[in-house]
Amino acid sequence: MSSPKALDRTADRRRSTGELHQALAPLLPNGDGVLEIPAARHEEQARLEAEVFLALGGIGGLSAHPLGIVRLRPESDRLTIRVTAAPYVVMCWAELLLPRPNGETSGSPRDLITGVPGLRYRRDHGGIHLHRPGMPARISLTGFPARWWHRITGRMRSDYGRLFQSDPGWTSDERAAYDVDSSWPYPSGPVFSPLLRRIRATAGPGTVNSTDAWTSNGGYRMEATDGPPCPELIRLLGDGPTGAGWQVTHKQCTCQCDHEHDHCSVDFLHPPTGITIAYDNGRWGRTADEAYDQRMAELNATAFA
């Protein structure tokens, strides 16, 4: 049985990743230190994680889990994500992440591709494994039957034509889109890989949570519709031993107010890159009521249609 002190040493990591103490206890360092969250060791691993996070922003509030992520297992060379077992959520992951041409014939190379350029997957008994050919990056998806992914992507082939994942290598359009992203002066990897590895920190106590981020004014904006109290979020994403290293430059917090729909805003800075992240917590107060449950049941029924 774990001691209260041992539980305290894994508390912030558990809050940020959703992992269980029993799985983390063997990883505790000698002494009294808390258990840290490892960073992605390779730049390509961090970049893939960040691009996956940004692509999933449009998923909306489909469960109590932001982006549908119940739990993560961050390791230096990979990230394992447990996705909630809801067919519609799994469908959103496939449709938002897998690359395909969008039908455009001109403009920036990035506008020719939807999804994450170069993303491929393979399926085995351990789940669905996302990767880019020839690059040291891997994200594994678990928590749902792998056959769901197969059925969903099979339906996508008929809806959208040949998916890029059936091609063993990169297409020329994907490579061009990847190169354009590489030239972006505000790289997402150093900022949003640490956030994805702590995505549970953005979840509030309610039954519906949504977290989104996008580029804005030379930096990024991030929004939680029903996030946690600001002091908790700042501690979990800050410069503590389990944090993401973000620093607060300005804060307007109404967490302690009794006005139900007041929102909070926090301006963060990522010091190593100078990138700013403007965060808003809408405090929408959404709940999974009967109408919400009925709507989700209808959406789940469409995932395999």
PDB file of C-alpha atoms in Angstrom:
ATOM      1  CA  MET A   1       0.000   0.000   0.000  1.00  0.00           C
ATOM      2  CA  SER A   2       1.440   3.382  -0.967  1.00  0.00           C
ATOM      3  CA  SER A   3       2.217   5.890   1.734  1.00  0.00           C
ATOM      4  CA  PRO A   4       0.631   9.360   1.719  1.00  0.00           C
ATOM      5  CA  LYS A   5       4.085  10.791   1.044  1.00  0.00           C
ATOM      6  CA  ALA A   6       4.508   8.605  -2.039  1.00  0.00           C
ATOM      7  CA  LEU A   7       1.070   9.641  -3.270  1.00  0.00           C
ATOM      8  CA  ASP A   8       2.047  13.286  -2.879  1.00  0.00           C
ATOM      9  CA  ARG A   9       5.175  12.710  -4.952  1.00  0.00           C
ATOM     10  CA  THR A  10       3.124  11.499  -7.940  1.00  0.00           C
ATOM     11  CA  ALA A  11       0.138  13.818  -7.434  1.00  0.00           C
ATOM     12  CA  ASP A  12       0.955  16.536  -9.978  1.00  0.00           C
ATOM     13  CA  ARG A  13       1.985  14.061 -12.640  1.00  0.00           C
ATOM     14  CA  ARG A  14      -1.212  12.090 -12.095  1.00  0.00           C
ATOM     15  CA  ARG A  15      -3.274  15.259 -12.337  1.00  0.00           C
ATOM     16  CA  SER A  16      -1.570  16.241 -15.596  1.00  0.00           C
ATOM     17  CA  THR A  17      -1.492  12.855 -17.344  1.00  0.00           C
ATOM     18  CA  GLY A  18      -4.272  10.795 -15.760  1.00  0.00           C
ATOM     19  CA  GLU A  19      -1.837   7.994 -14.922  1.00  0.00           C
ATOM     20  CA  LEU A  20      -2.433   5.778 -11.897  1.00  0.00           C
ATOM     21  CA  HIS A  21      -0.198   5.893  -8.846  1.00  0.00           C
ATOM     22  CA  GLN A  22       0.330   2.145  -8.968  1.00  0.00           C
ATOM     23  CA  ALA A  23       1.916   2.483 -12.403  1.00  0.00           C
ATOM     24  CA  LEU A  24       4.058   5.447 -11.366  1.00  0.00           C
ATOM     25  CA  ALA A  25       5.297   4.299  -7.960  1.00  0.00           C
ATOM     26  CA  PRO A  26       8.097   2.107  -9.418  1.00  0.00           C
ATOM     27  CA  LEU A  27       9.399   5.173 -11.277  1.00  0.00           C
ATOM     28  CA  LEU A  28       9.808   7.341  -8.173  1.00  0.00           C
ATOM     29  CA  PRO A  29      13.367   8.612  -7.779  1.00  0.00           C
ATOM     30  CA  ASN A  30      15.381   8.000  -4.644  1.00  0.00           C
ATOM     31  CA  GLY A  31      14.912  10.625  -1.986  1.00  0.00           C
ATOM     32  CA  ASP A  32      11.936  12.925  -1.589  1.00  0.00           C
ATOM     33  CA  GLY A  33      11.644  14.382  -5.096  1.00  0.00           C
ATOM     34  CA  VAL A  34       8.440  14.393  -7.066  1.00  0.00           C
ATOM     35  CA  LEU A  35       8.056  12.332 -10.217  1.00  0.00           C
ATOM     36  CA  GLU A  36       8.713  14.532 -13.235  1.00  0.00           C
ATOM     37  CA  ILE A  37       7.137  14.277 -16.682  1.00  0.00           C
ATOM     38  CA  PRO A  38       9.767  13.450 -19.308  1.00  0.00           C
ATOM     39  CA  ALA A  39      10.135  15.698 -22.307  1.00  0.00           C
ATOM     40  CA  ALA A  40      10.311  14.394 -25.857  1.00  0.00           C
ATOM     41  CA  ARG A  41      13.977  13.644 -26.448  1.00  0.00           C
ATOM     42  CA  HIS A  42      13.962  14.229 -30.192  1.00  0.00           C
ATOM     43  CA  GLU A  43      12.806  17.337 -32.034  1.00  0.00           C
ATOM     44  CA  GLU A  44      10.727  15.263 -34.450  1.00  0.00           C
ATOM     45  CA  GLN A  45       8.902  13.552 -31.592  1.00  0.00           C
ATOM     46  CA  ALA A  46       8.040  16.931 -30.074  1.00  0.00           C
ATOM     47  CA  ARG A  47       6.961  18.292 -33.442  1.00  0.00           C
ATOM     48  CA  LEU A  48       4.672  15.370 -34.185  1.00  0.00           C
ATOM     49  CA  GLU A  49       3.042  15.647 -30.765  1.00  0.00           C
ATOM     50  CA  ALA A  50       2.475  19.374 -31.210  1.00  0.00           C
ATOM     51  CA  GLU A  51       1.001  18.986 -34.695  1.00  0.00           C
ATOM     52  CA  VAL A  52      -1.324  16.243 -33.465  1.00  0.00           C
ATOM     53  CA  PHE A  53      -2.475  18.488 -30.620  1.00  0.00           C
ATOM     54  CA  LEU A  54      -3.131  21.469 -32.889  1.00  0.00           C
ATOM     55  CA  ALA A  55      -4.944  19.338 -35.472  1.00  0.00           C
ATOM     56  CA  LEU A  56      -7.256  17.924 -32.797  1.00  0.00           C
ATOM     57  CA  GLY A  57      -8.338  21.318 -31.516  1.00  0.00           C
ATOM     58  CA  GLY A  58     -11.522  21.270 -33.553  1.00  0.00           C
ATOM     59  CA  ILE A  59     -12.775  18.140 -31.823  1.00  0.00           C
ATOM     60  CA  GLY A  60     -14.837  20.193 -29.364  1.00  0.00           C
ATOM     61  CA  GLY A  61     -16.358  19.042 -26.093  1.00  0.00           C
ATOM     62  CA  LEU A  62     -17.272  15.407 -26.563  1.00  0.00           C
ATOM     63  CA  SER A  63     -16.580  14.094 -23.053  1.00  0.00           C
ATOM     64  CA  ALA A  64     -15.102  14.959 -19.685  1.00  0.00           C
ATOM     65  CA  HIS A  65     -11.699  14.380 -21.260  1.00  0.00           C
ATOM     66  CA  PRO A  66     -10.073  17.172 -23.301  1.00  0.00           C
ATOM     67  CA  LEU A  67      -9.565  15.984 -26.894  1.00  0.00           C
ATOM     68  CA  GLY A  68     -11.053  12.697 -25.705  1.00  0.00           C
ATOM     69  CA  ILE A  69      -7.792  11.864 -23.884  1.00  0.00           C
ATOM     70  CA  VAL A  70      -8.362   9.832 -20.738  1.00  0.00           C
ATOM     71  CA  ARG A  71      -4.721   9.123 -19.911  1.00  0.00           C
ATOM     72  CA  LEU A  72      -1.202   9.524 -21.306  1.00  0.00           C
ATOM     73  CA  ARG A  73       2.053   7.688 -20.762  1.00  0.00           C
ATOM     74  CA  PRO A  74       4.866  10.095 -21.668  1.00  0.00           C
ATOM     75  CA  GLU A  75       8.278   8.600 -22.387  1.00  0.00           C
ATOM     76  CA  SER A  76      11.315  10.271 -23.884  1.00  0.00           C
ATOM     77  CA  ASP A  77      11.023   8.480 -27.236  1.00  0.00           C
ATOM     78  CA  ARG A  78       7.263   7.993 -27.526  1.00  0.00           C
ATOM     79  CA  LEU A  79       3.857   8.973 -26.212  1.00  0.00           C
ATOM     80  CA  THR A  80       1.042   6.547 -25.477  1.00  0.00           C
ATOM     81  CA  ILE A  81      -2.454   8.021 -25.361  1.00  0.00           C
ATOM     82  CA  ARG A  82      -5.562   6.331 -24.015  1.00  0.00           C
ATOM     83  CA  VAL A  83      -8.535   7.683 -25.966  1.00  0.00           C
ATOM     84  CA  THR A  84     -12.038   7.448 -24.568  1.00  0.00           C
ATOM     85  CA  ALA A  85     -13.923   4.468 -25.996  1.00  0.00           C
ATOM     86  CA  ALA A  86     -16.498   6.429 -27.992  1.00  0.00           C
ATOM     87  CA  PRO A  87     -16.742   5.672 -31.725  1.00  0.00           C
ATOM     88  CA  TYR A  88     -17.395   9.295 -32.693  1.00  0.00           C
ATOM     89  CA  VAL A  89     -14.314  10.507 -30.796  1.00  0.00           C
ATOM     90  CA  VAL A  90     -12.178   7.890 -32.539  1.00  0.00           C
ATOM     91  CA  MET A  91     -13.662   8.965 -35.870  1.00  0.00           C
ATOM     92  CA  CYS A  92     -12.719  12.589 -35.138  1.00  0.00           C
ATOM     93  CA  TRP A  93      -9.139  11.558 -34.389  1.00  0.00           C
ATOM     94  CA  ALA A  94      -8.876   9.724 -37.712  1.00  0.00           C
ATOM     95  CA  GLU A  95     -10.525  12.460 -39.770  1.00  0.00           C
ATOM     96  CA  LEU A  96      -8.604  15.336 -38.186  1.00  0.00           C
ATOM     97  CA  LEU A  97      -5.190  13.657 -38.210  1.00  0.00           C
ATOM     98  CA  LEU A  98      -4.844  11.535 -41.342  1.00  0.00           C
ATOM     99  CA  PRO A  99      -3.482  13.561 -44.292  1.00  0.00           C
ATOM    100  CA  ARG A 100      -5.274  13.862 -47.596  1.00  0.00           C
ATOM    101  CA  PRO A 101      -5.580  16.410 -50.404  1.00  0.00           C
ATOM    102  CA  ASN A 102      -8.343  18.937 -49.832  1.00  0.00           C
ATOM    103  CA  GLY A 103      -9.076  19.647 -53.477  1.00  0.00           C
ATOM    104  CA  GLU A 104      -7.343  23.021 -53.639  1.00  0.00           C
ATOM    105  CA  THR A 105      -5.236  23.664 -56.730  1.00  0.00           C
ATOM    106  CA  SER A 106      -3.313  26.796 -55.740  1.00  0.00           C
ATOM    107  CA  GLY A 107      -2.024  28.715 -52.750  1.00  0.00           C
ATOM    108  CA  SER A 108       0.420  27.750 -50.024  1.00  0.00           C
ATOM    109  CA  PRO A 109       1.545  24.102 -50.031  1.00  0.00           C
ATOM    110  CA  ARG A 110       0.138  23.825 -46.514  1.00  0.00           C
ATOM    111  CA  ASP A 111      -3.314  24.688 -47.833  1.00  0.00           C
ATOM    112  CA  LEU A 112      -3.270  21.667 -50.148  1.00  0.00           C
ATOM    113  CA  ILE A 113      -3.227  19.162 -47.294  1.00  0.00           C
ATOM    114  CA  THR A 114      -5.615  18.521 -44.438  1.00  0.00           C
ATOM    115  CA  GLY A 115      -4.416  16.657 -41.373  1.00  0.00           C
ATOM    116  CA  VAL A 116      -0.816  16.082 -40.319  1.00  0.00           C
ATOM    117  CA  PRO A 117       1.536  15.851 -43.336  1.00  0.00           C
ATOM    118  CA  GLY A 118       3.324  12.518 -43.582  1.00  0.00           C
ATOM    119  CA  LEU A 119       1.306  10.841 -40.846  1.00  0.00           C
ATOM    120  CA  ARG A 120       0.933   7.083 -41.239  1.00  0.00           C
ATOM    121  CA  TYR A 121      -0.385   4.366 -38.965  1.00  0.00           C
ATOM    122  CA  ARG A 122      -0.006   0.707 -38.337  1.00  0.00           C
ATOM    123  CA  ARG A 123      -2.207  -1.550 -36.283  1.00  0.00           C
ATOM    124  CA  ASP A 124      -1.148  -4.365 -33.974  1.00  0.00           C
ATOM    125  CA  HIS A 125      -2.187  -5.916 -30.677  1.00  0.00           C
ATOM    126  CA  GLY A 126      -0.822  -2.858 -28.839  1.00  0.00           C
ATOM    127  CA  GLY A 127      -3.203  -0.444 -30.549  1.00  0.00           C
ATOM    128  CA  ILE A 128      -2.870   2.089 -33.370  1.00  0.00           C
ATOM    129  CA  HIS A 129       0.632   3.484 -33.840  1.00  0.00           C
ATOM    130  CA  LEU A 130       1.050   6.854 -35.549  1.00  0.00           C
ATOM    131  CA  HIS A 131       4.372   7.714 -37.158  1.00  0.00           C
ATOM    132  CA  ARG A 132       6.084   9.497 -40.035  1.00  0.00           C
ATOM    133  CA  PRO A 133       8.153   7.393 -42.450  1.00  0.00           C
ATOM    134  CA  GLY A 134      11.860   7.744 -41.839  1.00  0.00           C
ATOM    135  CA  MET A 135      11.486   9.875 -38.722  1.00  0.00           C
ATOM    136  CA  PRO A 136      12.090   9.002 -35.045  1.00  0.00           C
ATOM    137  CA  ALA A 137       8.609   9.796 -33.768  1.00  0.00           C
ATOM    138  CA  ARG A 138       5.776   7.619 -32.505  1.00  0.00           C
ATOM    139  CA  ILE A 139       2.415   8.100 -30.825  1.00  0.00           C
ATOM    140  CA  SER A 140       0.407   5.035 -29.827  1.00  0.00           C
ATOM    141  CA  LEU A 141      -3.364   5.120 -29.363  1.00  0.00           C
ATOM    142  CA  THR A 142      -5.106   2.702 -27.011  1.00  0.00           C
ATOM    143  CA  GLY A 143      -8.391   2.522 -25.116  1.00  0.00           C
ATOM    144  CA  PHE A 144     -10.647   1.445 -27.977  1.00  0.00           C
ATOM    145  CA  PRO A 145     -10.868  -1.659 -30.192  1.00  0.00           C
ATOM    146  CA  ALA A 146      -8.352  -1.342 -33.020  1.00  0.00           C
ATOM    147  CA  ARG A 147     -10.980  -2.681 -35.414  1.00  0.00           C
ATOM    148  CA  TRP A 148     -12.887   0.590 -34.932  1.00  0.00           C
ATOM    149  CA  TRP A 149     -10.014   2.484 -36.532  1.00  0.00           C
ATOM    150  CA  HIS A 150      -9.970   0.020 -39.425  1.00  0.00           C
ATOM    151  CA  ARG A 151     -13.708   0.415 -40.026  1.00  0.00           C
ATOM    152  CA  ILE A 152     -13.581   4.201 -39.778  1.00  0.00           C
ATOM    153  CA  THR A 153     -10.625   4.613 -42.128  1.00  0.00           C
ATOM    154  CA  GLY A 154     -12.270   2.179 -44.533  1.00  0.00           C
ATOM    155  CA  ARG A 155     -15.311   4.446 -44.658  1.00  0.00           C
ATOM    156  CA  MET A 156     -13.046   7.464 -45.153  1.00  0.00           C
ATOM    157  CA  ARG A 157     -11.558   5.866 -48.275  1.00  0.00           C
ATOM    158  CA  SER A 158     -14.956   5.783 -49.912  1.00  0.00           C
ATOM    159  CA  ASP A 159     -15.756   9.335 -48.824  1.00  0.00           C
ATOM    160  CA  TYR A 160     -12.463  11.015 -49.646  1.00  0.00           C
ATOM    161  CA  GLY A 161     -10.646   8.763 -52.075  1.00  0.00           C
ATOM    162  CA  ARG A 162      -7.255   7.156 -51.518  1.00  0.00           C
ATOM    163  CA  LEU A 163      -5.760   8.119 -48.175  1.00  0.00           C
ATOM    164  CA  PHE A 164      -2.086   8.973 -48.068  1.00  0.00           C
ATOM    165  CA  GLN A 165      -1.509   6.355 -45.387  1.00  0.00           C
ATOM    166  CA  SER A 166      -1.792   3.615 -48.048  1.00  0.00           C
ATOM    167  CA  ASP A 167       1.384   5.020 -49.632  1.00  0.00           C
ATOM    168  CA  PRO A 168       4.563   3.810 -47.866  1.00  0.00           C
ATOM    169  CA  GLY A 169       6.434   7.062 -48.394  1.00  0.00           C
ATOM    170  CA  TRP A 170       5.751  10.768 -48.373  1.00  0.00           C
ATOM    171  CA  THR A 171       3.918  12.360 -51.262  1.00  0.00           C
ATOM    172  CA  SER A 172       5.387  15.489 -52.841  1.00  0.00           C
ATOM    173  CA  ASP A 173       2.503  17.629 -51.548  1.00  0.00           C
ATOM    174  CA  GLU A 174       3.005  16.353 -48.016  1.00  0.00           C
ATOM    175  CA  ARG A 175       6.711  17.059 -48.118  1.00  0.00           C
ATOM    176  CA  ALA A 176       6.058  20.590 -49.377  1.00  0.00           C
ATOM    177  CA  ALA A 177       3.542  21.185 -46.588  1.00  0.00           C
ATOM    178  CA  TYR A 178       5.985  19.834 -44.006  1.00  0.00           C
ATOM    179  CA  ASP A 179       8.733  22.129 -45.302  1.00  0.00           C
ATOM    180  CA  VAL A 180       6.443  25.160 -45.104  1.00  0.00           C
ATOM    181  CA  ASP A 181       5.617  24.304 -41.497  1.00  0.00           C
ATOM    182  CA  SER A 182       9.354  23.997 -40.808  1.00  0.00           C
ATOM    183  CA  SER A 183       9.884  27.616 -41.803  1.00  0.00           C
ATOM    184  CA  TRP A 184       7.233  28.954 -39.410  1.00  0.00           C
ATOM    185  CA  PRO A 185       9.052  31.362 -37.040  1.00  0.00           C
ATOM    186  CA  TYR A 186       7.037  30.194 -34.020  1.00  0.00           C
ATOM    187  CA  PRO A 187       7.655  26.445 -33.856  1.00  0.00           C
ATOM    188  CA  SER A 188       4.896  24.539 -32.099  1.00  0.00           C
ATOM    189  CA  GLY A 189       6.992  21.576 -30.911  1.00  0.00           C
ATOM    190  CA  PRO A 190       8.724  23.187 -27.895  1.00  0.00           C
ATOM    191  CA  VAL A 191       5.432  24.692 -26.710  1.00  0.00           C
ATOM    192  CA  PHE A 192       2.698  22.161 -27.382  1.00  0.00           C
ATOM    193  CA  SER A 193       4.504  18.853 -26.986  1.00  0.00           C
ATOM    194  CA  PRO A 194       4.884  19.646 -23.258  1.00  0.00           C
ATOM    195  CA  LEU A 195       1.239  20.700 -23.168  1.00  0.00           C
ATOM    196  CA  LEU A 196      -0.036  17.532 -24.839  1.00  0.00           C
ATOM    197  CA  ARG A 197       1.984  15.519 -22.329  1.00  0.00           C
ATOM    198  CA  ARG A 198       0.069  17.405 -19.603  1.00  0.00           C
ATOM    199  CA  ILE A 199      -3.277  17.809 -21.349  1.00  0.00           C
ATOM    200  CA  ARG A 200      -5.261  16.581 -18.351  1.00  0.00           C
ATOM    201  CA  ALA A 201      -4.102  19.731 -16.533  1.00  0.00           C
ATOM    202  CA  THR A 202      -6.474  21.734 -18.755  1.00  0.00           C
ATOM    203  CA  ALA A 203      -9.545  19.742 -17.679  1.00  0.00           C
ATOM    204  CA  GLY A 204     -11.912  21.248 -15.163  1.00  0.00           C
ATOM    205  CA  PRO A 205     -14.048  19.254 -12.721  1.00  0.00           C
ATOM    206  CA  GLY A 206     -17.120  19.182 -14.958  1.00  0.00           C
ATOM    207  CA  THR A 207     -18.491  16.431 -17.173  1.00  0.00           C
ATOM    208  CA  VAL A 208     -17.683  18.227 -20.456  1.00  0.00           C
ATOM    209  CA  ASN A 209     -14.247  19.631 -21.280  1.00  0.00           C
ATOM    210  CA  SER A 210     -12.744  21.102 -24.431  1.00  0.00           C
ATOM    211  CA  THR A 211      -9.264  22.496 -25.100  1.00  0.00           C
ATOM    212  CA  ASP A 212      -8.220  24.175 -28.342  1.00  0.00           C
ATOM    213  CA  ALA A 213      -5.235  26.187 -29.611  1.00  0.00           C
ATOM    214  CA  TRP A 214      -4.372  28.066 -32.793  1.00  0.00           C
ATOM    215  CA  THR A 215      -1.881  30.595 -34.153  1.00  0.00           C
ATOM    216  CA  SER A 216      -2.608  34.232 -33.409  1.00  0.00           C
ATOM    217  CA  ASN A 217      -0.682  37.534 -33.676  1.00  0.00           C
ATOM    218  CA  GLY A 218       2.769  35.999 -33.860  1.00  0.00           C
ATOM    219  CA  GLY A 219       2.055  33.512 -31.091  1.00  0.00           C
ATOM    220  CA  TYR A 220      -0.744  31.191 -30.050  1.00  0.00           C
ATOM    221  CA  ARG A 221      -4.125  31.353 -28.399  1.00  0.00           C
ATOM    222  CA  MET A 222      -5.454  28.557 -26.230  1.00  0.00           C
ATOM    223  CA  GLU A 223      -8.982  28.147 -24.953  1.00  0.00           C
ATOM    224  CA  ALA A 224     -10.613  25.849 -22.441  1.00  0.00           C
ATOM    225  CA  THR A 225     -14.377  26.033 -22.317  1.00  0.00           C
ATOM    226  CA  ASP A 226     -14.565  24.667 -18.769  1.00  0.00           C
ATOM    227  CA  GLY A 227     -10.995  24.583 -17.489  1.00  0.00           C
ATOM    228  CA  PRO A 228      -9.655  24.258 -13.937  1.00  0.00           C
ATOM    229  CA  PRO A 229      -9.134  27.156 -11.513  1.00  0.00           C
ATOM    230  CA  CYS A 230      -6.331  29.403 -12.760  1.00  0.00           C
ATOM    231  CA  PRO A 231      -3.988  28.858  -9.784  1.00  0.00           C
ATOM    232  CA  GLU A 232      -4.079  25.105 -10.411  1.00  0.00           C
ATOM    233  CA  LEU A 233      -3.460  25.458 -14.151  1.00  0.00           C
ATOM    234  CA  ILE A 234      -0.583  27.887 -13.586  1.00  0.00           C
ATOM    235  CA  ARG A 235       1.045  25.534 -11.114  1.00  0.00           C
ATOM    236  CA  LEU A 236       0.729  22.520 -13.419  1.00  0.00           C
ATOM    237  CA  LEU A 237       1.997  24.348 -16.532  1.00  0.00           C
ATOM    238  CA  GLY A 238       4.543  26.578 -14.782  1.00  0.00           C
ATOM    239  CA  ASP A 239       8.221  26.219 -14.019  1.00  0.00           C
ATOM    240  CA  GLY A 240       7.888  23.653 -11.221  1.00  0.00           C
ATOM    241  CA  PRO A 241       9.492  20.209 -11.453  1.00  0.00           C
ATOM    242  CA  THR A 242       6.471  18.700 -13.231  1.00  0.00           C
ATOM    243  CA  GLY A 243       5.505  21.806 -15.216  1.00  0.00           C
ATOM    244  CA  ALA A 244       5.826  22.814 -18.857  1.00  0.00           C
ATOM    245  CA  GLY A 245       8.046  25.800 -18.079  1.00  0.00           C
ATOM    246  CA  TRP A 246       5.459  28.442 -19.003  1.00  0.00           C
ATOM    247  CA  GLN A 247       5.670  31.800 -17.217  1.00  0.00           C
ATOM    248  CA  VAL A 248       2.748  34.112 -16.442  1.00  0.00           C
ATOM    249  CA  THR A 249       3.067  37.659 -17.770  1.00  0.00           C
ATOM    250  CA  HIS A 250      -0.490  38.843 -17.105  1.00  0.00           C
ATOM    251  CA  LYS A 251      -3.595  37.413 -15.466  1.00  0.00           C
ATOM    252  CA  GLN A 252      -7.230  38.412 -15.121  1.00  0.00           C
ATOM    253  CA  CYS A 253      -8.818  35.786 -12.926  1.00  0.00           C
ATOM    254  CA  THR A 254     -12.428  35.507 -11.815  1.00  0.00           C
ATOM    255  CA  CYS A 255     -12.204  31.996 -10.404  1.00  0.00           C
ATOM    256  CA  GLN A 256     -13.258  33.130  -6.949  1.00  0.00           C
ATOM    257  CA  CYS A 257     -16.191  35.202  -8.210  1.00  0.00           C
ATOM    258  CA  ASP A 258     -19.765  34.010  -7.955  1.00  0.00           C
ATOM    259  CA  HIS A 259     -20.595  35.219 -11.465  1.00  0.00           C
ATOM    260  CA  GLU A 260     -21.311  31.963 -13.252  1.00  0.00           C
ATOM    261  CA  HIS A 261     -20.254  32.997 -16.760  1.00  0.00           C
ATOM    262  CA  ASP A 262     -17.277  35.251 -16.074  1.00  0.00           C
ATOM    263  CA  HIS A 263     -14.207  34.029 -17.892  1.00  0.00           C
ATOM    264  CA  CYS A 264     -10.541  34.034 -16.914  1.00  0.00           C
ATOM    265  CA  SER A 265      -7.555  34.973 -19.046  1.00  0.00           C
ATOM    266  CA  VAL A 266      -3.862  34.301 -18.514  1.00  0.00           C
ATOM    267  CA  ASP A 267      -0.993  35.389 -20.746  1.00  0.00           C
ATOM    268  CA  PHE A 268       1.842  32.874 -20.762  1.00  0.00           C
ATOM    269  CA  LEU A 269       5.376  33.112 -22.109  1.00  0.00           C
ATOM    270  CA  HIS A 270       7.549  30.194 -23.171  1.00  0.00           C
ATOM    271  CA  PRO A 271      10.983  31.659 -22.283  1.00  0.00           C
ATOM    272  CA  PRO A 272      13.232  29.376 -24.385  1.00  0.00           C
ATOM    273  CA  THR A 273      11.490  30.426 -27.603  1.00  0.00           C
ATOM    274  CA  GLY A 274       9.906  33.757 -26.632  1.00  0.00           C
ATOM    275  CA  ILE A 275       6.550  32.428 -27.849  1.00  0.00           C
ATOM    276  CA  THR A 276       3.447  33.804 -26.149  1.00  0.00           C
ATOM    277  CA  ILE A 277       0.288  31.847 -25.382  1.00  0.00           C
ATOM    278  CA  ALA A 278      -2.876  33.800 -24.600  1.00  0.00           C
ATOM    279  CA  TYR A 279      -5.148  31.494 -22.586  1.00  0.00           C
ATOM    280  CA  ASP A 280      -8.868  31.904 -21.940  1.00  0.00           C
ATOM    281  CA  ASN A 281     -11.099  29.815 -19.732  1.00  0.00           C
ATOM    282  CA  GLY A 282     -14.653  30.413 -20.861  1.00  0.00           C
ATOM    283  CA  ARG A 283     -16.226  28.812 -17.785  1.00  0.00           C
ATOM    284  CA  TRP A 284     -19.225  27.787 -19.840  1.00  0.00           C
ATOM    285  CA  GLY A 285     -20.523  25.450 -17.152  1.00  0.00           C
ATOM    286  CA  ARG A 286     -21.594  22.735 -19.561  1.00  0.00           C
ATOM    287  CA  THR A 287     -22.946  19.465 -18.211  1.00  0.00           C
ATOM    288  CA  ALA A 288     -23.627  16.068 -19.750  1.00  0.00           C
ATOM    289  CA  ASP A 289     -27.396  16.256 -19.403  1.00  0.00           C
ATOM    290  CA  GLU A 290     -29.961  14.032 -21.088  1.00  0.00           C
ATOM    291  CA  ALA A 291     -29.943  16.051 -24.308  1.00  0.00           C
ATOM    292  CA  TYR A 292     -26.150  15.909 -24.439  1.00  0.00           C
ATOM    293  CA  ASP A 293     -26.136  12.141 -23.905  1.00  0.00           C
ATOM    294  CA  GLN A 294     -28.734  11.679 -26.647  1.00  0.00           C
ATOM    295  CA  ARG A 295     -26.702  13.786 -29.058  1.00  0.00           C
ATOM    296  CA  MET A 296     -23.546  11.786 -28.320  1.00  0.00           C
ATOM    297  CA  ALA A 297     -25.429   8.537 -28.880  1.00  0.00           C
ATOM    298  CA  GLU A 298     -26.528   9.840 -32.288  1.00  0.00           C
ATOM    299  CA  LEU A 299     -22.983  10.880 -33.180  1.00  0.00           C
ATOM    300  CA  ASN A 300     -21.566   7.511 -32.101  1.00  0.00           C
ATOM    301  CA  ALA A 301     -24.062   5.794 -34.385  1.00  0.00           C
ATOM    302  CA  THR A 302     -22.717   7.752 -37.366  1.00  0.00           C
ATOM    303  CA  ALA A 303     -19.079   6.722 -36.844  1.00  0.00           C
ATOM    304  CA  PHE A 304     -19.411   3.441 -38.723  1.00  0.00           C
ATOM    305  CA  ALA A 305     -22.167   4.479 -41.130  1.00  0.00           C
TER     306      ALA A 305
END
